[in-house]
PDB file of C-alpha atoms and ligand atoms in Angstrom:
ATOM      1  CA  MET A   1      63.620 145.605  54.064  1.00 50.00           C
ATOM      2  CA  ASN A   2      63.989 147.259  50.692  1.00 52.00           C
ATOM      3  CA  ASP A   3      64.504 150.772  52.040  1.00 56.00           C
ATOM      4  CA  ALA A   4      66.007 152.020  48.818  1.00 58.00           C
ATOM      5  CA  LEU A   5      62.686 151.423  47.091  1.00 62.00           C
ATOM      6  CA  ASN A   6      60.862 153.848  49.358  1.00 73.00           C
ATOM      7  CA  ASP A   7      61.330 157.542  48.736  1.00 84.00           C
ATOM      8  CA  SER A   8      61.524 158.896  52.294  1.00 91.00           C
ATOM      9  CA  LYS A   9      60.592 162.415  51.162  1.00 95.00           C
ATOM     10  CA  SER A  10      57.250 161.278  49.827  1.00 97.00           C
ATOM     11  CA  ALA A  11      53.889 160.714  51.486  1.00 98.00           C
ATOM     12  CA  LEU A  12      50.460 159.356  50.629  1.00 98.00           C
ATOM     13  CA  VAL A  13      47.625 161.002  52.568  1.00 98.00           C
ATOM     14  CA  LEU A  14      44.300 159.284  53.247  1.00 98.00           C
ATOM     15  CA  PHE A  15      42.244 162.241  52.094  1.00 97.00           C
ATOM     16  CA  SER A  16      38.470 162.056  52.449  1.00 94.00           C
ATOM     17  CA  GLY A  17      37.814 165.778  52.172  1.00 92.00           C
ATOM     18  CA  GLY A  18      36.907 166.307  55.817  1.00 93.00           C
ATOM     19  CA  GLN A  19      38.365 168.617  58.428  1.00 94.00           C
ATOM     20  CA  ASP A  20      40.766 166.022  59.816  1.00 95.00           C
ATOM     21  CA  SER A  21      42.181 164.729  56.561  1.00 96.00           C
ATOM     22  CA  THR A  22      42.580 168.267  55.182  1.00 97.00           C
ATOM     23  CA  THR A  23      44.628 169.154  58.265  1.00 98.00           C
ATOM     24  CA  CYS A  24      46.667 165.981  57.690  1.00 98.00           C
ATOM     25  CA  LEU A  25      47.220 166.995  54.064  1.00 98.00           C
ATOM     26  CA  ALA A  26      48.601 170.372  55.176  1.00 98.00           C
ATOM     27  CA  TRP A  27      50.773 168.608  57.779  1.00 98.00           C
ATOM     28  CA  ALA A  28      52.233 166.369  55.066  1.00 98.00           C
ATOM     29  CA  LEU A  29      52.753 169.244  52.621  1.00 98.00           C
ATOM     30  CA  GLU A  30      54.801 171.035  55.294  1.00 97.00           C
ATOM     31  CA  ARG A  31      57.023 167.983  55.845  1.00 97.00           C
ATOM     32  CA  PHE A  32      57.468 166.109  52.603  1.00 97.00           C
ATOM     33  CA  ASP A  33      58.600 166.990  49.080  1.00 97.00           C
ATOM     34  CA  ARG A  34      56.069 164.876  47.187  1.00 97.00           C
ATOM     35  CA  VAL A  35      52.568 164.342  48.498  1.00 98.00           C
ATOM     36  CA  GLU A  36      49.891 162.226  46.861  1.00 98.00           C
ATOM     37  CA  THR A  37      46.311 161.685  48.038  1.00 98.00           C
ATOM     38  CA  ILE A  38      43.973 158.709  48.112  1.00 98.00           C
ATOM     39  CA  ALA A  39      40.244 158.292  48.711  1.00 97.00           C
ATOM     40  CA  PHE A  40      37.857 155.377  48.990  1.00 94.00           C
ATOM     41  CA  ASP A  41      34.316 155.020  47.779  1.00 92.00           C
ATOM     42  CA  TYR A  42      32.759 152.436  50.106  1.00 85.00           C
ATOM     43  CA  ARG A  43      29.199 153.584  49.314  1.00 82.00           C
ATOM     44  CA  GLN A  44      29.218 155.801  52.377  1.00 81.00           C
ATOM     45  CA  ARG A  45      25.949 157.665  52.711  1.00 75.00           C
ATOM     46  CA  HIS A  46      27.869 160.947  52.937  1.00 78.00           C
ATOM     47  CA  ARG A  47      29.369 160.337  49.490  1.00 80.00           C
ATOM     48  CA  ILE A  48      29.154 164.065  48.906  1.00 85.00           C
ATOM     49  CA  GLU A  49      32.559 164.162  50.642  1.00 85.00           C
ATOM     50  CA  LEU A  50      34.008 162.593  47.480  1.00 88.00           C
ATOM     51  CA  ASP A  51      32.935 165.678  45.487  1.00 90.00           C
ATOM     52  CA  GLN A  52      34.009 168.129  48.168  1.00 93.00           C
ATOM     53  CA  ARG A  53      37.494 166.665  48.389  1.00 95.00           C
ATOM     54  CA  LEU A  54      38.204 167.652  44.763  1.00 96.00           C
ATOM     55  CA  ILE A  55      37.151 171.205  45.571  1.00 97.00           C
ATOM     56  CA  VAL A  56      39.422 171.207  48.639  1.00 97.00           C
ATOM     57  CA  LEU A  57      42.358 169.991  46.505  1.00 98.00           C
ATOM     58  CA  GLU A  58      41.662 172.783  44.014  1.00 98.00           C
ATOM     59  CA  GLU A  59      41.528 175.362  46.790  1.00 97.00           C
ATOM     60  CA  VAL A  60      44.789 174.107  48.298  1.00 98.00           C
ATOM     61  CA  ARG A  61      46.480 174.452  44.891  1.00 97.00           C
ATOM     62  CA  ARG A  62      44.989 177.912  44.385  1.00 98.00           C
ATOM     63  CA  ARG A  63      45.644 179.387  47.814  1.00 98.00           C
ATOM     64  CA  PHE A  64      48.988 177.806  48.755  1.00 98.00           C
ATOM     65  CA  PRO A  65      51.587 178.261  46.004  1.00 97.00           C
ATOM     66  CA  GLN A  66      54.268 176.836  48.342  1.00 96.00           C
ATOM     67  CA  TRP A  67      52.333 173.544  48.485  1.00 98.00           C
ATOM     68  CA  LYS A  68      51.051 173.431  44.910  1.00 97.00           C
ATOM     69  CA  GLU A  69      54.251 172.033  43.420  1.00 96.00           C
ATOM     70  CA  LYS A  70      54.500 169.256  45.994  1.00 97.00           C
ATOM     71  CA  LEU A  71      50.931 168.092  45.567  1.00 98.00           C
ATOM     72  CA  GLY A  72      50.933 165.211  43.104  1.00 97.00           C
ATOM     73  CA  GLU A  73      48.608 162.503  41.885  1.00 97.00           C
ATOM     74  CA  ASP A  74      45.216 161.783  43.451  1.00 98.00           C
ATOM     75  CA  HIS A  75      44.151 158.137  43.703  1.00 98.00           C
ATOM     76  CA  PHE A  76      40.538 157.029  43.878  1.00 96.00           C
ATOM     77  CA  ILE A  77      39.721 153.486  44.949  1.00 95.00           C
ATOM     78  CA  ASP A  78      36.350 151.842  44.454  1.00 94.00           C
ATOM     79  CA  MET A  79      35.715 149.833  47.586  1.00 89.00           C
ATOM     80  CA  GLY A  80      32.025 149.180  47.086  1.00 87.00           C
ATOM     81  CA  VAL A  81      32.490 145.682  48.438  1.00 86.00           C
ATOM     82  CA  LEU A  82      32.992 147.155  51.923  1.00 85.00           C
ATOM     83  CA  GLY A  83      29.595 148.851  51.675  1.00 79.00           C
ATOM     84  CA  GLN A  84      28.045 145.562  50.566  1.00 82.00           C
ATOM     85  CA  ILE A  85      29.252 143.611  53.589  1.00 80.00           C
ATOM     86  CA  SER A  86      28.786 146.319  56.237  1.00 78.00           C
ATOM     87  CA  GLU A  87      25.509 146.700  58.136  1.00 74.00           C
ATOM     88  CA  THR A  88      26.207 150.115  59.616  1.00 76.00           C
ATOM     89  CA  SER A  89      24.568 153.521  59.753  1.00 72.00           C
ATOM     90  CA  LEU A  90      27.277 154.864  57.440  1.00 70.00           C
ATOM     91  CA  THR A  91      26.499 152.321  54.748  1.00 73.00           C
ATOM     92  CA  ARG A  92      22.746 151.719  55.256  1.00 71.00           C
ATOM     93  CA  ASP A  93      19.793 154.025  55.656  1.00 74.00           C
ATOM     94  CA  VAL A  94      19.387 153.569  59.418  1.00 71.00           C
ATOM     95  CA  ALA A  95      19.497 156.108  62.236  1.00 73.00           C
ATOM     96  CA  PHE A  96      22.618 156.662  64.313  1.00 73.00           C
ATOM     97  CA  ALA A  97      22.574 154.899  67.661  1.00 75.00           C
ATOM     98  CA  MET A  98      24.863 153.390  70.243  1.00 79.00           C
ATOM     99  CA  LYS A  99      25.102 149.605  70.189  1.00 76.00           C
ATOM    100  CA  LYS A 100      25.157 147.260  73.169  1.00 79.00           C
ATOM    101  CA  ASP A 101      28.917 146.812  72.852  1.00 77.00           C
ATOM    102  CA  GLY A 102      29.421 150.539  73.450  1.00 76.00           C
ATOM    103  CA  LEU A 103      30.340 151.347  69.851  1.00 79.00           C
ATOM    104  CA  PRO A 104      28.231 153.665  67.703  1.00 76.00           C
ATOM    105  CA  ASN A 105      26.518 151.911  64.784  1.00 75.00           C
ATOM    106  CA  SER A 106      28.526 154.176  62.486  1.00 75.00           C
ATOM    107  CA  PHE A 107      31.528 151.934  63.104  1.00 77.00           C
ATOM    108  CA  VAL A 108      32.422 150.173  59.827  1.00 76.00           C
ATOM    109  CA  PRO A 109      34.405 147.073  60.852  1.00 81.00           C
ATOM    110  CA  GLY A 110      37.750 146.842  59.121  1.00 86.00           C
ATOM    111  CA  ARG A 111      37.464 150.208  57.400  1.00 90.00           C
ATOM    112  CA  ASN A 112      40.745 151.809  58.422  1.00 93.00           C
ATOM    113  CA  LEU A 113      42.602 148.491  58.260  1.00 95.00           C
ATOM    114  CA  LEU A 114      41.513 148.153  54.632  1.00 94.00           C
ATOM    115  CA  PHE A 115      42.178 151.802  53.824  1.00 96.00           C
ATOM    116  CA  PHE A 116      45.767 151.622  55.015  1.00 97.00           C
ATOM    117  CA  THR A 117      46.305 148.239  53.375  1.00 97.00           C
ATOM    118  CA  PHE A 118      45.067 149.504  50.001  1.00 97.00           C
ATOM    119  CA  ALA A 119      46.994 152.748  50.495  1.00 98.00           C
ATOM    120  CA  ALA A 120      50.126 150.670  51.140  1.00 98.00           C
ATOM    121  CA  ALA A 121      49.564 148.753  47.906  1.00 98.00           C
ATOM    122  CA  VAL A 122      49.427 152.083  46.048  1.00 98.00           C
ATOM    123  CA  ALA A 123      52.418 153.449  48.016  1.00 97.00           C
ATOM    124  CA  TRP A 124      54.354 150.297  47.156  1.00 96.00           C
ATOM    125  CA  ARG A 125      53.739 150.879  43.442  1.00 96.00           C
ATOM    126  CA  ARG A 126      54.531 154.607  43.726  1.00 96.00           C
ATOM    127  CA  ASN A 127      57.661 154.098  45.889  1.00 96.00           C
ATOM    128  CA  ILE A 128      56.194 156.203  48.660  1.00 97.00           C
ATOM    129  CA  ARG A 129      57.458 155.622  52.175  1.00 97.00           C
ATOM    130  CA  ASN A 130      55.137 157.642  54.409  1.00 98.00           C
ATOM    131  CA  MET A 131      51.407 157.309  54.830  1.00 98.00           C
ATOM    132  CA  VAL A 132      49.299 159.797  56.755  1.00 98.00           C
ATOM    133  CA  GLY A 133      45.848 159.285  58.287  1.00 97.00           C
ATOM    134  CA  GLY A 134      43.577 161.383  60.488  1.00 95.00           C
ATOM    135  CA  MET A 135      42.863 158.664  63.047  1.00 94.00           C
ATOM    136  CA  CYS A 136      42.342 159.999  66.521  1.00 92.00           C
ATOM    137  CA  GLU A 137      41.915 158.278  69.860  1.00 89.00           C
ATOM    138  CA  THR A 138      40.520 161.263  71.674  1.00 82.00           C
ATOM    139  CA  ASP A 139      37.266 161.896  69.827  1.00 69.00           C
ATOM    140  CA  PHE A 140      33.931 160.603  70.981  1.00 60.00           C
ATOM    141  CA  SER A 141      33.524 157.526  68.843  1.00 68.00           C
ATOM    142  CA  GLY A 142      36.079 155.132  70.314  1.00 78.00           C
ATOM    143  CA  TYR A 143      36.467 153.326  66.986  1.00 85.00           C
ATOM    144  CA  PRO A 144      38.983 150.551  67.714  1.00 89.00           C
ATOM    145  CA  ASP A 145      40.621 150.909  64.285  1.00 88.00           C
ATOM    146  CA  CYS A 146      41.488 154.543  65.125  1.00 89.00           C
ATOM    147  CA  ARG A 147      43.559 153.593  68.152  1.00 92.00           C
ATOM    148  CA  ASP A 148      47.294 154.137  68.268  1.00 95.00           C
ATOM    149  CA  ASN A 149      48.075 150.486  69.006  1.00 95.00           C
ATOM    150  CA  THR A 150      45.990 149.348  66.030  1.00 94.00           C
ATOM    151  CA  ILE A 151      47.883 151.635  63.674  1.00 96.00           C
ATOM    152  CA  LYS A 152      51.261 150.626  65.123  1.00 97.00           C
ATOM    153  CA  ALA A 153      50.417 146.937  64.740  1.00 97.00           C
ATOM    154  CA  LEU A 154      49.215 147.548  61.194  1.00 97.00           C
ATOM    155  CA  GLN A 155      52.494 149.275  60.329  1.00 98.00           C
ATOM    156  CA  VAL A 156      54.370 146.170  61.460  1.00 98.00           C
ATOM    157  CA  ALA A 157      52.032 143.872  59.514  1.00 98.00           C
ATOM    158  CA  LEU A 158      52.296 145.929  56.308  1.00 98.00           C
ATOM    159  CA  ASN A 159      56.083 146.108  56.497  1.00 97.00           C
ATOM    160  CA  LEU A 160      56.375 142.375  57.069  1.00 97.00           C
ATOM    161  CA  GLY A 161      53.801 141.536  54.417  1.00 97.00           C
ATOM    162  CA  MET A 162      55.152 143.874  51.721  1.00 96.00           C
ATOM    163  CA  ASP A 163      58.841 143.833  52.652  1.00 95.00           C
ATOM    164  CA  ARG A 164      59.098 147.625  52.819  1.00 95.00           C
ATOM    165  CA  SER A 165      59.654 150.122  55.594  1.00 95.00           C
ATOM    166  CA  PHE A 166      56.488 152.177  55.481  1.00 97.00           C
ATOM    167  CA  VAL A 167      55.892 154.707  58.221  1.00 98.00           C
ATOM    168  CA  LEU A 168      52.272 155.347  59.216  1.00 98.00           C
ATOM    169  CA  HIS A 169      51.768 158.857  60.612  1.00 98.00           C
ATOM    170  CA  THR A 170      48.711 159.911  62.600  1.00 97.00           C
ATOM    171  CA  PRO A 171      49.363 163.546  63.556  1.00 98.00           C
ATOM    172  CA  LEU A 172      45.922 163.998  65.127  1.00 97.00           C
ATOM    173  CA  MET A 173      46.063 160.891  67.314  1.00 96.00           C
ATOM    174  CA  TRP A 174      46.233 162.729  70.658  1.00 95.00           C
ATOM    175  CA  LEU A 175      44.546 165.995  69.702  1.00 95.00           C
ATOM    176  CA  ASP A 176      40.984 166.968  70.498  1.00 91.00           C
ATOM    177  CA  LYS A 177      38.935 168.769  67.860  1.00 90.00           C
ATOM    178  CA  ALA A 178      39.808 172.228  69.233  1.00 93.00           C
ATOM    179  CA  GLU A 179      43.509 171.366  69.004  1.00 95.00           C
ATOM    180  CA  THR A 180      42.981 170.140  65.433  1.00 95.00           C
ATOM    181  CA  TRP A 181      41.650 173.601  64.494  1.00 96.00           C
ATOM    182  CA  ALA A 182      44.669 175.155  66.218  1.00 97.00           C
ATOM    183  CA  LEU A 183      46.990 172.884  64.228  1.00 98.00           C
ATOM    184  CA  ALA A 184      45.312 173.920  60.959  1.00 98.00           C
ATOM    185  CA  LYS A 185      45.836 177.567  61.857  1.00 97.00           C
ATOM    186  CA  GLU A 186      49.473 176.908  62.699  1.00 98.00           C
ATOM    187  CA  LEU A 187      50.091 175.064  59.407  1.00 98.00           C
ATOM    188  CA  GLY A 188      48.232 177.263  56.957  1.00 98.00           C
ATOM    189  CA  GLY A 189      47.001 180.345  58.805  1.00 98.00           C
ATOM    190  CA  ASP A 190      43.613 181.899  58.192  1.00 97.00           C
ATOM    191  CA  ALA A 191      43.617 180.748  54.566  1.00 98.00           C
ATOM    192  CA  LEU A 192      43.661 177.098  55.627  1.00 98.00           C
ATOM    193  CA  VAL A 193      41.079 177.621  58.371  1.00 97.00           C
ATOM    194  CA  GLU A 194      38.811 179.351  55.828  1.00 97.00           C
ATOM    195  CA  THR A 195      39.322 176.562  53.284  1.00 97.00           C
ATOM    196  CA  ILE A 196      38.411 173.946  55.894  1.00 97.00           C
ATOM    197  CA  LEU A 197      35.386 175.896  57.114  1.00 96.00           C
ATOM    198  CA  GLU A 198      33.987 176.554  53.670  1.00 95.00           C
ATOM    199  CA  HIS A 199      34.776 173.403  51.717  1.00 95.00           C
ATOM    200  CA  THR A 200      35.475 170.348  53.879  1.00 95.00           C
ATOM    201  CA  HIS A 201      32.619 167.966  54.516  1.00 91.00           C
ATOM    202  CA  THR A 202      31.985 166.300  57.876  1.00 88.00           C
ATOM    203  CA  CYS A 203      28.214 165.782  58.142  1.00 89.00           C
ATOM    204  CA  TYR A 204      27.003 162.165  58.093  1.00 84.00           C
ATOM    205  CA  GLU A 205      23.690 163.331  56.599  1.00 83.00           C
ATOM    206  CA  SER A 206      25.369 164.825  53.507  1.00 81.00           C
ATOM    207  CA  ALA A 207      23.829 168.206  54.360  1.00 83.00           C
ATOM    208  CA  ARG A 208      25.776 171.172  53.005  1.00 86.00           C
ATOM    209  CA  GLY A 209      23.190 173.789  54.046  1.00 85.00           C
ATOM    210  CA  PRO A 210      23.878 177.413  54.920  1.00 90.00           C
ATOM    211  CA  MET A 211      27.275 178.497  56.228  1.00 93.00           C
ATOM    212  CA  ASN A 212      27.649 178.441  60.011  1.00 94.00           C
ATOM    213  CA  ALA A 213      30.577 179.712  62.094  1.00 94.00           C
ATOM    214  CA  TRP A 214      31.899 176.098  62.136  1.00 94.00           C
ATOM    215  CA  GLY A 215      31.121 175.278  58.491  1.00 94.00           C
ATOM    216  CA  ARG A 216      28.245 173.557  56.697  1.00 93.00           C
ATOM    217  CA  GLY A 217      26.188 170.569  57.801  1.00 92.00           C
ATOM    218  CA  CYS A 218      22.985 169.518  59.529  1.00 91.00           C
ATOM    219  CA  GLY A 219      24.353 170.606  62.909  1.00 91.00           C
ATOM    220  CA  GLU A 220      22.668 167.649  64.613  1.00 89.00           C
ATOM    221  CA  CYS A 221      24.400 164.407  63.629  1.00 86.00           C
ATOM    222  CA  PRO A 222      27.317 163.146  65.778  1.00 84.00           C
ATOM    223  CA  ALA A 223      29.906 164.333  63.234  1.00 86.00           C
ATOM    224  CA  CYS A 224      28.438 167.846  63.036  1.00 91.00           C
ATOM    225  CA  ALA A 225      28.066 168.032  66.818  1.00 91.00           C
ATOM    226  CA  LEU A 226      31.730 167.137  67.270  1.00 89.00           C
ATOM    227  CA  ARG A 227      32.912 169.602  64.638  1.00 91.00           C
ATOM    228  CA  LYS A 228      30.747 172.381  66.056  1.00 94.00           C
ATOM    229  CA  ARG A 229      31.813 171.771  69.657  1.00 93.00           C
ATOM    230  CA  GLY A 230      35.493 171.665  68.696  1.00 93.00           C
ATOM    231  CA  PHE A 231      35.250 174.899  66.753  1.00 95.00           C
ATOM    232  CA  GLU A 232      33.468 176.642  69.636  1.00 96.00           C
ATOM    233  CA  MET A 233      36.060 175.402  72.112  1.00 95.00           C
ATOM    234  CA  TRP A 234      38.872 176.620  69.861  1.00 95.00           C
ATOM    235  CA  THR A 235      37.371 180.080  69.364  1.00 95.00           C
ATOM    236  CA  ALA A 236      36.748 180.316  73.143  1.00 94.00           C
ATOM    237  CA  THR A 237      40.425 179.617  73.879  1.00 88.00           C
ATOM    238  CA  LYS A 238      41.504 182.233  71.316  1.00 78.00           C
ATOM    239  CA  ALA A 239      39.298 184.934  72.844  1.00 67.00           C
TER     240      ALA A 239
HETATM  241 ZN1   ZN B   1      25.418 166.566  60.263  1.00 88.97          ZN
END
């Protein structure tokens, strides 16, 4: 392995502009000296997240001077081909439903495998050793590409295939949504919680809508329901 080619103090964060990836960004900014971000346009129907993520980056720079200097380049990858080949409720105008195989129809096959593989290609060019993603085994969806074993296997495959020693970090893997809010508070205090509430986008329906206690969104889709429930659980444990 060409360890010398990877800067171990650097990280590339899969940053979609949602609650989870914003918490991951803060986690990386606390740990590493140089942090870059990457996003993917796969023609997701909630493409509004791609606008919101730029606002979140701006807010992070504005509100956290200790992180501002570490936060480097943002990479944007056009992955429209994934939208073309995926028949899912995230990439087509169809209602959310559970499928016979027990997976929600919002599952985009191969999505996180491709994201990390493309991120690794960018990290390879940028000499970045660490990659950070918000995958989580404990949320409702049961996406197989969010599982710990999948990510561990992918790390091995990427290191063999690119002859580097990348480390894939998934700090939210074993946290529920209430614990993710608690982690955000721990990392960036009220300022980070406020930034996440106000500016991150979670809703599958692209609704921004009026501000709720848990943020903006339709309040009904599976992503909003999860975010709302997690926030309520977190505030209940704080009380
Ligand atoms: Zn929603």
